[in-house]
PDB file of N, CA and C in Angstrom:
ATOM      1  N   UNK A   1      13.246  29.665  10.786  1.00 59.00           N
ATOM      2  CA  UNK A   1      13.965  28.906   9.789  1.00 59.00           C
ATOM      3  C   UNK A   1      13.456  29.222   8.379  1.00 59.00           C
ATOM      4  N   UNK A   2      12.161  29.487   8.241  1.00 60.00           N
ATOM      5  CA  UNK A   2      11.507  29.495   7.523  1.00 60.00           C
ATOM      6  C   UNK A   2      12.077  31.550   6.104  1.00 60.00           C
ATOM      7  N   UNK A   3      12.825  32.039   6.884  1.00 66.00           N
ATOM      8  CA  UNK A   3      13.107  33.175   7.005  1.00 66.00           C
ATOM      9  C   UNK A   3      14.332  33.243   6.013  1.00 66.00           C
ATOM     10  N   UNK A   4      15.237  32.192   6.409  1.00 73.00           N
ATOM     11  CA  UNK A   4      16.763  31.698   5.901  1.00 73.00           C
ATOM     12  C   UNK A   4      17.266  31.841   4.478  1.00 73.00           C
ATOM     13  N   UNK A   5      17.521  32.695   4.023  1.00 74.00           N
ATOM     14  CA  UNK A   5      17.589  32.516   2.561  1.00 74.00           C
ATOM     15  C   UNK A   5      18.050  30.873   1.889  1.00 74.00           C
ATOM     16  N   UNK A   6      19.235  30.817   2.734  1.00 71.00           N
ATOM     17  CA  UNK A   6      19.648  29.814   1.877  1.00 71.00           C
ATOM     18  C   UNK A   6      18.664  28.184   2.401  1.00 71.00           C
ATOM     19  N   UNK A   7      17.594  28.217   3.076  1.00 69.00           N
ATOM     20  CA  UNK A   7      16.648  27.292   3.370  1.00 69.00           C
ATOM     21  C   UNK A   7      15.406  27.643   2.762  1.00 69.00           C
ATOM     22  N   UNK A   8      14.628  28.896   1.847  1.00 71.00           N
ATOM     23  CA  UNK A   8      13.853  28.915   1.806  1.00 71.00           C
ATOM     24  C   UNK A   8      13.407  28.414   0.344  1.00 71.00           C
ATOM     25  N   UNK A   9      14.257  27.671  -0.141  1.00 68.00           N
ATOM     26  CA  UNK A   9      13.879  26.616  -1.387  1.00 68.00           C
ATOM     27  C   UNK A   9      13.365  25.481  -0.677  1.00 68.00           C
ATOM     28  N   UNK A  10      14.160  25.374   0.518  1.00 66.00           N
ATOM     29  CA  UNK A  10      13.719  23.758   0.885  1.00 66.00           C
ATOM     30  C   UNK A  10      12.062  23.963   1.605  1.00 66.00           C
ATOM     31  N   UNK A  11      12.345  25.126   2.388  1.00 68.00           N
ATOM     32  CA  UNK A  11      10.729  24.796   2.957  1.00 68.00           C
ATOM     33  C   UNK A  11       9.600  25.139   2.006  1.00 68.00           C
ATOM     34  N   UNK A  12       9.795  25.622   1.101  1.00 67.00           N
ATOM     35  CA  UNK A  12       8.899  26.029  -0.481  1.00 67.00           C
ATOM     36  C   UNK A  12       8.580  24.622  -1.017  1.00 67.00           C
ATOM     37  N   UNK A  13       9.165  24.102  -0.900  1.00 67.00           N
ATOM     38  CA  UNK A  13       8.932  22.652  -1.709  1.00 67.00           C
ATOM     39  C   UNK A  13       8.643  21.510  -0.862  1.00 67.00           C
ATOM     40  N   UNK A  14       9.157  21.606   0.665  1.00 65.00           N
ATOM     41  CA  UNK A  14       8.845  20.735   1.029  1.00 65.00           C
ATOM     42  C   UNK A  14       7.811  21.008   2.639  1.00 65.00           C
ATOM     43  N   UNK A  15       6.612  20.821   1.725  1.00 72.00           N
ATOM     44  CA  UNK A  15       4.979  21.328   2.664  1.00 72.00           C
ATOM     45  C   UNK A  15       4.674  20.855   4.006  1.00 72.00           C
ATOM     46  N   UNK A  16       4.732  19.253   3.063  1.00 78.00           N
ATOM     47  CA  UNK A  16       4.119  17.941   3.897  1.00 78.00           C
ATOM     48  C   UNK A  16       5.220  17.100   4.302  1.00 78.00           C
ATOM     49  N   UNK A  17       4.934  16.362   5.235  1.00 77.00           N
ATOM     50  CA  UNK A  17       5.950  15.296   5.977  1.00 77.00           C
ATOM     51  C   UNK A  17       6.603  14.515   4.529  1.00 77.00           C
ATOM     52  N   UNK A  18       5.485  13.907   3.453  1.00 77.00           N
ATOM     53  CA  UNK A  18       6.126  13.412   2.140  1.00 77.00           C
ATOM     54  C   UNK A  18       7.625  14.047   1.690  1.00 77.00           C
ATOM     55  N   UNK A  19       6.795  15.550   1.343  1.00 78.00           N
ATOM     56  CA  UNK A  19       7.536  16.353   1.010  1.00 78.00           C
ATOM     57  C   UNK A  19       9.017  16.596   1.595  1.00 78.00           C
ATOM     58  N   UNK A  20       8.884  16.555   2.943  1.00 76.00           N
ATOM     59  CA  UNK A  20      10.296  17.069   3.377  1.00 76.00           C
ATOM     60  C   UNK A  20      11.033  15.638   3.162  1.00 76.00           C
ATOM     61  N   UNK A  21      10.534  14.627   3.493  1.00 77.00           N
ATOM     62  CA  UNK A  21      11.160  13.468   2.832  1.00 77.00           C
ATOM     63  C   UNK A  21      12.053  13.232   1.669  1.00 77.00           C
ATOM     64  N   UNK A  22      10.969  13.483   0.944  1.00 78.00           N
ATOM     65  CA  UNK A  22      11.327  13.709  -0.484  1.00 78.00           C
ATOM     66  C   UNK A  22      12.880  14.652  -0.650  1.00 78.00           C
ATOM     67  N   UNK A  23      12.603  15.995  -0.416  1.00 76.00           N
ATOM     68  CA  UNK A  23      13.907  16.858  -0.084  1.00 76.00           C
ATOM     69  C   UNK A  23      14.903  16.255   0.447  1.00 76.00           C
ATOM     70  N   UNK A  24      14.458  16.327   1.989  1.00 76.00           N
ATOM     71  CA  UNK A  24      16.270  15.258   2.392  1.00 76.00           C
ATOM     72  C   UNK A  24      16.870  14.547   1.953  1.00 76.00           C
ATOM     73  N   UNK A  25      16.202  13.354   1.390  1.00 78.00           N
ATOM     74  CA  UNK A  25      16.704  12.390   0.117  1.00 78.00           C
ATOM     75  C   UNK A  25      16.948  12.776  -1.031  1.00 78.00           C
ATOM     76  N   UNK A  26      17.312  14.590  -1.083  1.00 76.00           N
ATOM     77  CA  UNK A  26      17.901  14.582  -2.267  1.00 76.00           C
ATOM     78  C   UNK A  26      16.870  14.657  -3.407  1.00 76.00           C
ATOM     79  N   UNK A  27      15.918  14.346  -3.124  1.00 79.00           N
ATOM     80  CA  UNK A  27      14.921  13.848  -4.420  1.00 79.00           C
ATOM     81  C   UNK A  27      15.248  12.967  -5.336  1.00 79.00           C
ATOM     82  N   UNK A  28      16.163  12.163  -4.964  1.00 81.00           N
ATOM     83  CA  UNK A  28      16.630  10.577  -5.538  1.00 81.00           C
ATOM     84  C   UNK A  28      16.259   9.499  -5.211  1.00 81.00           C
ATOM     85  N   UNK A  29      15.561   8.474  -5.857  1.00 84.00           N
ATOM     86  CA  UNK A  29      14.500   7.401  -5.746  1.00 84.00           C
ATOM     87  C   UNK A  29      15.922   6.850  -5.483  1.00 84.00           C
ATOM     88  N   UNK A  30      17.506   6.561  -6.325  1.00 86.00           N
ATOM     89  CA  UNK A  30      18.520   5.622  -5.783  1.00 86.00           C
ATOM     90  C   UNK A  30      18.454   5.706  -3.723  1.00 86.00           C
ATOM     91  N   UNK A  31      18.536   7.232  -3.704  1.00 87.00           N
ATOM     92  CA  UNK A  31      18.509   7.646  -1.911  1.00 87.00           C
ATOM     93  C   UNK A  31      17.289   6.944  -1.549  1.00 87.00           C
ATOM     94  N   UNK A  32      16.229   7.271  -1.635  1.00 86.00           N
ATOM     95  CA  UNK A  32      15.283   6.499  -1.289  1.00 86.00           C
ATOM     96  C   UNK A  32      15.374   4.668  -1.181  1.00 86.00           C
ATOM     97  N   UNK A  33      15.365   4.577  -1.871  1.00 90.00           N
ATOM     98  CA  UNK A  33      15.351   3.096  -2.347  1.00 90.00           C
ATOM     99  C   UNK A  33      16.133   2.904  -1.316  1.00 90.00           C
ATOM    100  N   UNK A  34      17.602   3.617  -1.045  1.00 90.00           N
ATOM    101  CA  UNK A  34      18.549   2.258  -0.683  1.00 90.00           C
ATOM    102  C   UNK A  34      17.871   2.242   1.281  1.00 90.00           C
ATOM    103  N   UNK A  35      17.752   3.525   1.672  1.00 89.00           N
ATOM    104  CA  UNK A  35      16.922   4.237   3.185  1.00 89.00           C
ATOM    105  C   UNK A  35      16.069   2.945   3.281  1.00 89.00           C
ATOM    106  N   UNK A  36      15.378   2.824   2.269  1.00 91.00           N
ATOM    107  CA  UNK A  36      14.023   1.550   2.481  1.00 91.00           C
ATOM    108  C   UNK A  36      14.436   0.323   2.425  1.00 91.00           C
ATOM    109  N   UNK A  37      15.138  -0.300   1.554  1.00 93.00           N
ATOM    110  CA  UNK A  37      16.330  -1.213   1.948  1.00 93.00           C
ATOM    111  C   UNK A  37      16.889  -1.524   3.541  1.00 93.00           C
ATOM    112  N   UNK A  38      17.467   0.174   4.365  1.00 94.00           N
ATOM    113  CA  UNK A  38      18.176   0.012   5.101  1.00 94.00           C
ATOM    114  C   UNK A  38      17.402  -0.453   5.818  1.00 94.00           C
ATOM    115  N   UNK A  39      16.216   0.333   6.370  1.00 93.00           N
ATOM    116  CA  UNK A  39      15.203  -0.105   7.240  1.00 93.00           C
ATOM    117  C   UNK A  39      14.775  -1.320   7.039  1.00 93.00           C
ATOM    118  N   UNK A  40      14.299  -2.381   5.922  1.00 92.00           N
ATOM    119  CA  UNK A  40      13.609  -3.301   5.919  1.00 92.00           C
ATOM    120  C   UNK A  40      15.068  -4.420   6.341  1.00 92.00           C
ATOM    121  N   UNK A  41      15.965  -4.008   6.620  1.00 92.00           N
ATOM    122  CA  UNK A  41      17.035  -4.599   6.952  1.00 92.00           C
ATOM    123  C   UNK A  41      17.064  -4.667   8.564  1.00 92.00           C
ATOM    124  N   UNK A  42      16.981  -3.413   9.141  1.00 94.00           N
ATOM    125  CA  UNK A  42      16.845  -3.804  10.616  1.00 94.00           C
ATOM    126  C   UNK A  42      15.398  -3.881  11.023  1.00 94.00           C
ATOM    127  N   UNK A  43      14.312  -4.000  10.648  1.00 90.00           N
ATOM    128  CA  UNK A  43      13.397  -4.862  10.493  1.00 90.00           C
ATOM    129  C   UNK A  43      13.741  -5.707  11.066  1.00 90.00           C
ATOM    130  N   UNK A  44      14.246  -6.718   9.792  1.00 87.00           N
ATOM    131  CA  UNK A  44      14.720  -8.162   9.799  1.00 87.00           C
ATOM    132  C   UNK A  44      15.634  -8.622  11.383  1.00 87.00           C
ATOM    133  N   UNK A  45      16.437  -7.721  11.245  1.00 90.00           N
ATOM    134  CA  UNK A  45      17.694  -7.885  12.467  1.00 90.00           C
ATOM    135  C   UNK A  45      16.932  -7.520  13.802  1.00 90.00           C
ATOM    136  N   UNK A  46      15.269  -6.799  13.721  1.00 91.00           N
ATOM    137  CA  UNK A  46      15.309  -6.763  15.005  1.00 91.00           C
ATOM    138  C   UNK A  46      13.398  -7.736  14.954  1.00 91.00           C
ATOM    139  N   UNK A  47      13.456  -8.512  14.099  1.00 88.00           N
ATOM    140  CA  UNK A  47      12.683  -9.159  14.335  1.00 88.00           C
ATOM    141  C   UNK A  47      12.588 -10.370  15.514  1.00 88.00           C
ATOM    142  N   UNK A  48      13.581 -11.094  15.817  1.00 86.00           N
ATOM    143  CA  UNK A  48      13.434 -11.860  17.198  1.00 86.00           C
ATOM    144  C   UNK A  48      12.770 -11.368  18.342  1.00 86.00           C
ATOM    145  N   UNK A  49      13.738 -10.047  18.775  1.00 89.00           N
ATOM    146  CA  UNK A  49      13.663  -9.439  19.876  1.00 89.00           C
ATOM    147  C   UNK A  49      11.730  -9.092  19.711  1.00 89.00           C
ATOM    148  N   UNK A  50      11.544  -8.282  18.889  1.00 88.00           N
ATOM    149  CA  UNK A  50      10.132  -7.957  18.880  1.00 88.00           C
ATOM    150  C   UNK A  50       9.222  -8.905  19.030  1.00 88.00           C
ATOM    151  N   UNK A  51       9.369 -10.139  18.081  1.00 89.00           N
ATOM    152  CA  UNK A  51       8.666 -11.537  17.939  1.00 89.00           C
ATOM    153  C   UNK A  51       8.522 -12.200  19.452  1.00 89.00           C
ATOM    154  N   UNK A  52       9.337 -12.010  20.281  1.00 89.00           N
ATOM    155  CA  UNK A  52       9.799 -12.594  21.827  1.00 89.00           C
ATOM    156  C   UNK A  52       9.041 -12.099  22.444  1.00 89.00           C
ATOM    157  N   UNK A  53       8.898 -10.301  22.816  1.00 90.00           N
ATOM    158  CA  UNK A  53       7.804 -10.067  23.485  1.00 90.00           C
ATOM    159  C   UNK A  53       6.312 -10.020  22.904  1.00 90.00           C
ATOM    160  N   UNK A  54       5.993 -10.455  21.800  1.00 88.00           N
ATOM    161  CA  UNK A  54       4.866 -11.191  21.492  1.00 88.00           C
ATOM    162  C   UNK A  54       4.622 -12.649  21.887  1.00 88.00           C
ATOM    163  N   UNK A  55       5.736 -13.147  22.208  1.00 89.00           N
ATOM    164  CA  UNK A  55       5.249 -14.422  22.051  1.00 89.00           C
ATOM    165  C   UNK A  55       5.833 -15.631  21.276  1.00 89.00           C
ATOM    166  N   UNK A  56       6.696 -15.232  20.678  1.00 85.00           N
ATOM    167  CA  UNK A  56       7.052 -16.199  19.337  1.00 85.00           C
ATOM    168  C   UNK A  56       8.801 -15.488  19.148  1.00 85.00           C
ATOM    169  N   UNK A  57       9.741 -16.901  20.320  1.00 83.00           N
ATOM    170  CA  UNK A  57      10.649 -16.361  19.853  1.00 83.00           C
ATOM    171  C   UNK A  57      11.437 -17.005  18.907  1.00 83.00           C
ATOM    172  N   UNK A  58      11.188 -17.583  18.198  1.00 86.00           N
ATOM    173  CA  UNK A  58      12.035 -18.168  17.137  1.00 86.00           C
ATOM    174  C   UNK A  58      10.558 -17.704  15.659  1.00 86.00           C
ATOM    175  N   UNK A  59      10.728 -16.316  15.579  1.00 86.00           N
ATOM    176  CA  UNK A  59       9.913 -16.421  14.310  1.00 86.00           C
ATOM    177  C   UNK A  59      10.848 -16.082  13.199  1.00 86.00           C
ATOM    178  N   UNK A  60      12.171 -15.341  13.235  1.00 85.00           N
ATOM    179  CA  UNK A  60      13.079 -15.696  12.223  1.00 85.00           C
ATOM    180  C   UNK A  60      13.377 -17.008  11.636  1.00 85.00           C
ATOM    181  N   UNK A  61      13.843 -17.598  12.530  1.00 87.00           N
ATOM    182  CA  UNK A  61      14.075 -19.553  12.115  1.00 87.00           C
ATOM    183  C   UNK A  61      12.766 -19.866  11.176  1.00 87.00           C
ATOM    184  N   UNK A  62      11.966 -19.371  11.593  1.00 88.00           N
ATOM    185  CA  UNK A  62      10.513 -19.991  10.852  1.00 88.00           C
ATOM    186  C   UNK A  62      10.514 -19.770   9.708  1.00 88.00           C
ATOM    187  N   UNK A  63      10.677 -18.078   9.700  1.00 86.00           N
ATOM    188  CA  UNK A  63      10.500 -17.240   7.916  1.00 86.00           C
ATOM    189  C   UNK A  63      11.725 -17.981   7.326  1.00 86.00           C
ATOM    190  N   UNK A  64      13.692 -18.013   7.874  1.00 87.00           N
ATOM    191  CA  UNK A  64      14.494 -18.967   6.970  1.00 87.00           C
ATOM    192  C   UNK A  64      13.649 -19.877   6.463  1.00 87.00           C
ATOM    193  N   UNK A  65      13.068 -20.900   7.602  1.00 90.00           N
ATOM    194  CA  UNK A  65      12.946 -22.272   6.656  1.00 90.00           C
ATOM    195  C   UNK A  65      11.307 -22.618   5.967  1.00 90.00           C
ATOM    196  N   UNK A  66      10.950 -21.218   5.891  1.00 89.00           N
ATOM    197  CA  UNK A  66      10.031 -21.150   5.023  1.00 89.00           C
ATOM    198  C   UNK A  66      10.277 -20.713   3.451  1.00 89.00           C
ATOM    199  N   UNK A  67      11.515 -19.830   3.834  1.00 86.00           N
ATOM    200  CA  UNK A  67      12.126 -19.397   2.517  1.00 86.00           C
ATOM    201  C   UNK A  67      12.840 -20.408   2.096  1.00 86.00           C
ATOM    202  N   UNK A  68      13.996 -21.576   2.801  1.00 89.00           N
ATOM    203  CA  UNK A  68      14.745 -22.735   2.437  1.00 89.00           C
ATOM    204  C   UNK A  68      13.338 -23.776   1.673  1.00 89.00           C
ATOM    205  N   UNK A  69      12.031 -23.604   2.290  1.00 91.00           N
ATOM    206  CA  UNK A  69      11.582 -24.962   1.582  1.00 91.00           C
ATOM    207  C   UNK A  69      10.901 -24.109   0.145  1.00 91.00           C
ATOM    208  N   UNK A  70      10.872 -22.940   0.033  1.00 89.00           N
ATOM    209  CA  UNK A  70      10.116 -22.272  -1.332  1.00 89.00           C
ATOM    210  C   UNK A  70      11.436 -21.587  -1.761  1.00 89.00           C
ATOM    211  N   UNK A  71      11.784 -22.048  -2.338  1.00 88.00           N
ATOM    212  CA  UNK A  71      13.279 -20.884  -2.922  1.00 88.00           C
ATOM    213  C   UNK A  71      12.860 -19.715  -4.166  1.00 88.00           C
ATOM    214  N   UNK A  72      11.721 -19.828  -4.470  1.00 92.00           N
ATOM    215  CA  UNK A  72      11.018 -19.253  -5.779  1.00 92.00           C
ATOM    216  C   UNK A  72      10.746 -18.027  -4.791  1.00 92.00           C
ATOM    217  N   UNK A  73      10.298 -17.674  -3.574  1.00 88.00           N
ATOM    218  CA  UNK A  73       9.956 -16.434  -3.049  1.00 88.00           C
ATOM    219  C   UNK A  73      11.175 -15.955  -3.151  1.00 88.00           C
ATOM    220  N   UNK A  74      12.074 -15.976  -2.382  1.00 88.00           N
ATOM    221  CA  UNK A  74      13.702 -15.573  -2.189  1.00 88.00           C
ATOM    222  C   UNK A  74      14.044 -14.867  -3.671  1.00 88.00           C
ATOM    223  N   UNK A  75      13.806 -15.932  -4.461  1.00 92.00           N
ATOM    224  CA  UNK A  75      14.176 -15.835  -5.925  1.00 92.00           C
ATOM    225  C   UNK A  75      13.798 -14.469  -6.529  1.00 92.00           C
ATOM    226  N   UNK A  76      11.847 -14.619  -6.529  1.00 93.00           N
ATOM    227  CA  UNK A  76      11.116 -13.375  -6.909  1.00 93.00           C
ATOM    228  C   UNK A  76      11.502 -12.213  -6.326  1.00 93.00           C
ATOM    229  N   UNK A  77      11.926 -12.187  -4.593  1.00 90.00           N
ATOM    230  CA  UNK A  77      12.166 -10.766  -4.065  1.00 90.00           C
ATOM    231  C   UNK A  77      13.452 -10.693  -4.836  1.00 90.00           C
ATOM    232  N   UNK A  78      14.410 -11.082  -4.605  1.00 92.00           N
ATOM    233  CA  UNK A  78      15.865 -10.823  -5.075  1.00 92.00           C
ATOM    234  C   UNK A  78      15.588  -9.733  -6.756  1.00 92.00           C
ATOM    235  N   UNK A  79      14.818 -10.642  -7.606  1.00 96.00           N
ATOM    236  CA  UNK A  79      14.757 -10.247  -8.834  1.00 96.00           C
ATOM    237  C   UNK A  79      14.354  -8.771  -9.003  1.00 96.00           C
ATOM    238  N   UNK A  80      12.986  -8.462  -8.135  1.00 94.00           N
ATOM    239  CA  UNK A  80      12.088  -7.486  -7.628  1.00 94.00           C
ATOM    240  C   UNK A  80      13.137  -6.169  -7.033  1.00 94.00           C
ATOM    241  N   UNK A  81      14.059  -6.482  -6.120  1.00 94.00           N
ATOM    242  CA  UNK A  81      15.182  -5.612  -5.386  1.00 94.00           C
ATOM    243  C   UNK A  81      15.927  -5.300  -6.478  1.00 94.00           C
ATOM    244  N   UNK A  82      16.404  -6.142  -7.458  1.00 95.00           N
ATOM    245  CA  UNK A  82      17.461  -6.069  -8.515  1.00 95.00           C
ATOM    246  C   UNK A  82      17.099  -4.969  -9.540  1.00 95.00           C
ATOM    247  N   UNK A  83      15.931  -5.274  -9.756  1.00 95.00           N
ATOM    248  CA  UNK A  83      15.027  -4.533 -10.559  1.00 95.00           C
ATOM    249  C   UNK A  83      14.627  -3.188 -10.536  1.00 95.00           C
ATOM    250  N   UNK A  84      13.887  -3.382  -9.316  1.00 93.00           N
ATOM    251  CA  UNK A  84      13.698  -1.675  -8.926  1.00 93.00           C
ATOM    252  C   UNK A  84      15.682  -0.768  -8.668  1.00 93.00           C
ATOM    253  N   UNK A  85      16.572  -1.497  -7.805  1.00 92.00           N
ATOM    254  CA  UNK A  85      17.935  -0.897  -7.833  1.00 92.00           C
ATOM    255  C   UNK A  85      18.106   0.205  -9.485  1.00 92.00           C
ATOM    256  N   UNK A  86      18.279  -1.363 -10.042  1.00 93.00           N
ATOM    257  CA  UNK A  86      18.295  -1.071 -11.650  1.00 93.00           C
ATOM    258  C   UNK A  86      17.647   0.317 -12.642  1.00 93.00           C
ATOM    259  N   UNK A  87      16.632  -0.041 -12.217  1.00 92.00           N
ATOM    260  CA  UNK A  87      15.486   1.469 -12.890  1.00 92.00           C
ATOM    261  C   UNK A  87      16.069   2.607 -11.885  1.00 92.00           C
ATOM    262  N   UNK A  88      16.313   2.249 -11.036  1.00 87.00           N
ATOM    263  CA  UNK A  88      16.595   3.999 -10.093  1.00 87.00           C
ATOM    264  C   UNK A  88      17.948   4.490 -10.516  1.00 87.00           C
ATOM    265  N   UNK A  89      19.140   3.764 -10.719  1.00 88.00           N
ATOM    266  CA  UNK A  89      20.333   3.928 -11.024  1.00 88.00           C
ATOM    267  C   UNK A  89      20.640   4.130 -12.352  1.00 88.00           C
ATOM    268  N   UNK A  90      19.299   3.933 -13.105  1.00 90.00           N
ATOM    269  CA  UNK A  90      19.429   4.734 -14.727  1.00 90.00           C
ATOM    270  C   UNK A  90      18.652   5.610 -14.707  1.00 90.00           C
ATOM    271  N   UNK A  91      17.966   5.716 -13.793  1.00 84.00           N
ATOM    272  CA  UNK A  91      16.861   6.877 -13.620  1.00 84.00           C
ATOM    273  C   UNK A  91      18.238   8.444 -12.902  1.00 84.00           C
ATOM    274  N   UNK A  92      18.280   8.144 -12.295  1.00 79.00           N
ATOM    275  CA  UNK A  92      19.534   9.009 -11.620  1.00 79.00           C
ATOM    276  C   UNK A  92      20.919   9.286 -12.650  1.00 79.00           C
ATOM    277  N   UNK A  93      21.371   8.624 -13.710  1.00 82.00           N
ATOM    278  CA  UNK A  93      22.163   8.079 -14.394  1.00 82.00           C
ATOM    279  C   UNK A  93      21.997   9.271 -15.662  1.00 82.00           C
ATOM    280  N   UNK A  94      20.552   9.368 -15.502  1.00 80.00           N
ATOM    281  CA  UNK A  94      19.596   9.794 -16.991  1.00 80.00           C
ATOM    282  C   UNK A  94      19.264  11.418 -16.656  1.00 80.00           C
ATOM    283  N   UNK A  95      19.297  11.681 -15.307  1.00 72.00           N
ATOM    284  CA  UNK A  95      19.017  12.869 -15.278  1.00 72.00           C
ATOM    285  C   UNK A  95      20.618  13.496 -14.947  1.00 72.00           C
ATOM    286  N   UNK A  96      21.678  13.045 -15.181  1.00 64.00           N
ATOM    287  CA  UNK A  96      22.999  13.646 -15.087  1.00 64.00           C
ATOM    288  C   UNK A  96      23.220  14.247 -16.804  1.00 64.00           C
TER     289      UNK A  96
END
């Protein structure tokens, strides 16, 4: 593969596991960002099931109404997600 003309930019640049990361995504923190998003999303969606064979199957219900009685965490991540979105989508925006 390594041989390929039209691949041998990508394996030049991309060394390390980071690296090829980096490449597939384009080298766009928006790509990135949203990948890390996706994942911390089914995370979430497959937190029961995981929580169950530990031991603890209602640990979603728990984190909701830990977030329902502090609404200031919810608040801070939201702002934090909004934020970083924000900087990547002028960051990407800026290099057009």
């Amino acid at each position: 593969m390594h041989a390929i003309p039209a691949l041998k930019s990508f394996y030049d640049e991309a060394d390390t596991f980071w690296g090829k990361a980096w490449a597939l995504a384009g080298r766009s923190v928006t790509v990135t960002w949203g990948l890390f998003l996706t994942g911390l999303g089914t995370v979430f969606q497959w937190l029961d099931p995981i929580a169950s064979a530990f031991g603890d199957p209602d640990l979603k219900a728990q984190i909701m109404e830990a977030l329902k009685n502090n609404p200031r965490y919810l608040a801070y991540a939201m702002i934090g997600i909004s934020t970083i979105t924000i900087v990547a989508r002028l960051r990407s925006m800026g290099k057009n």
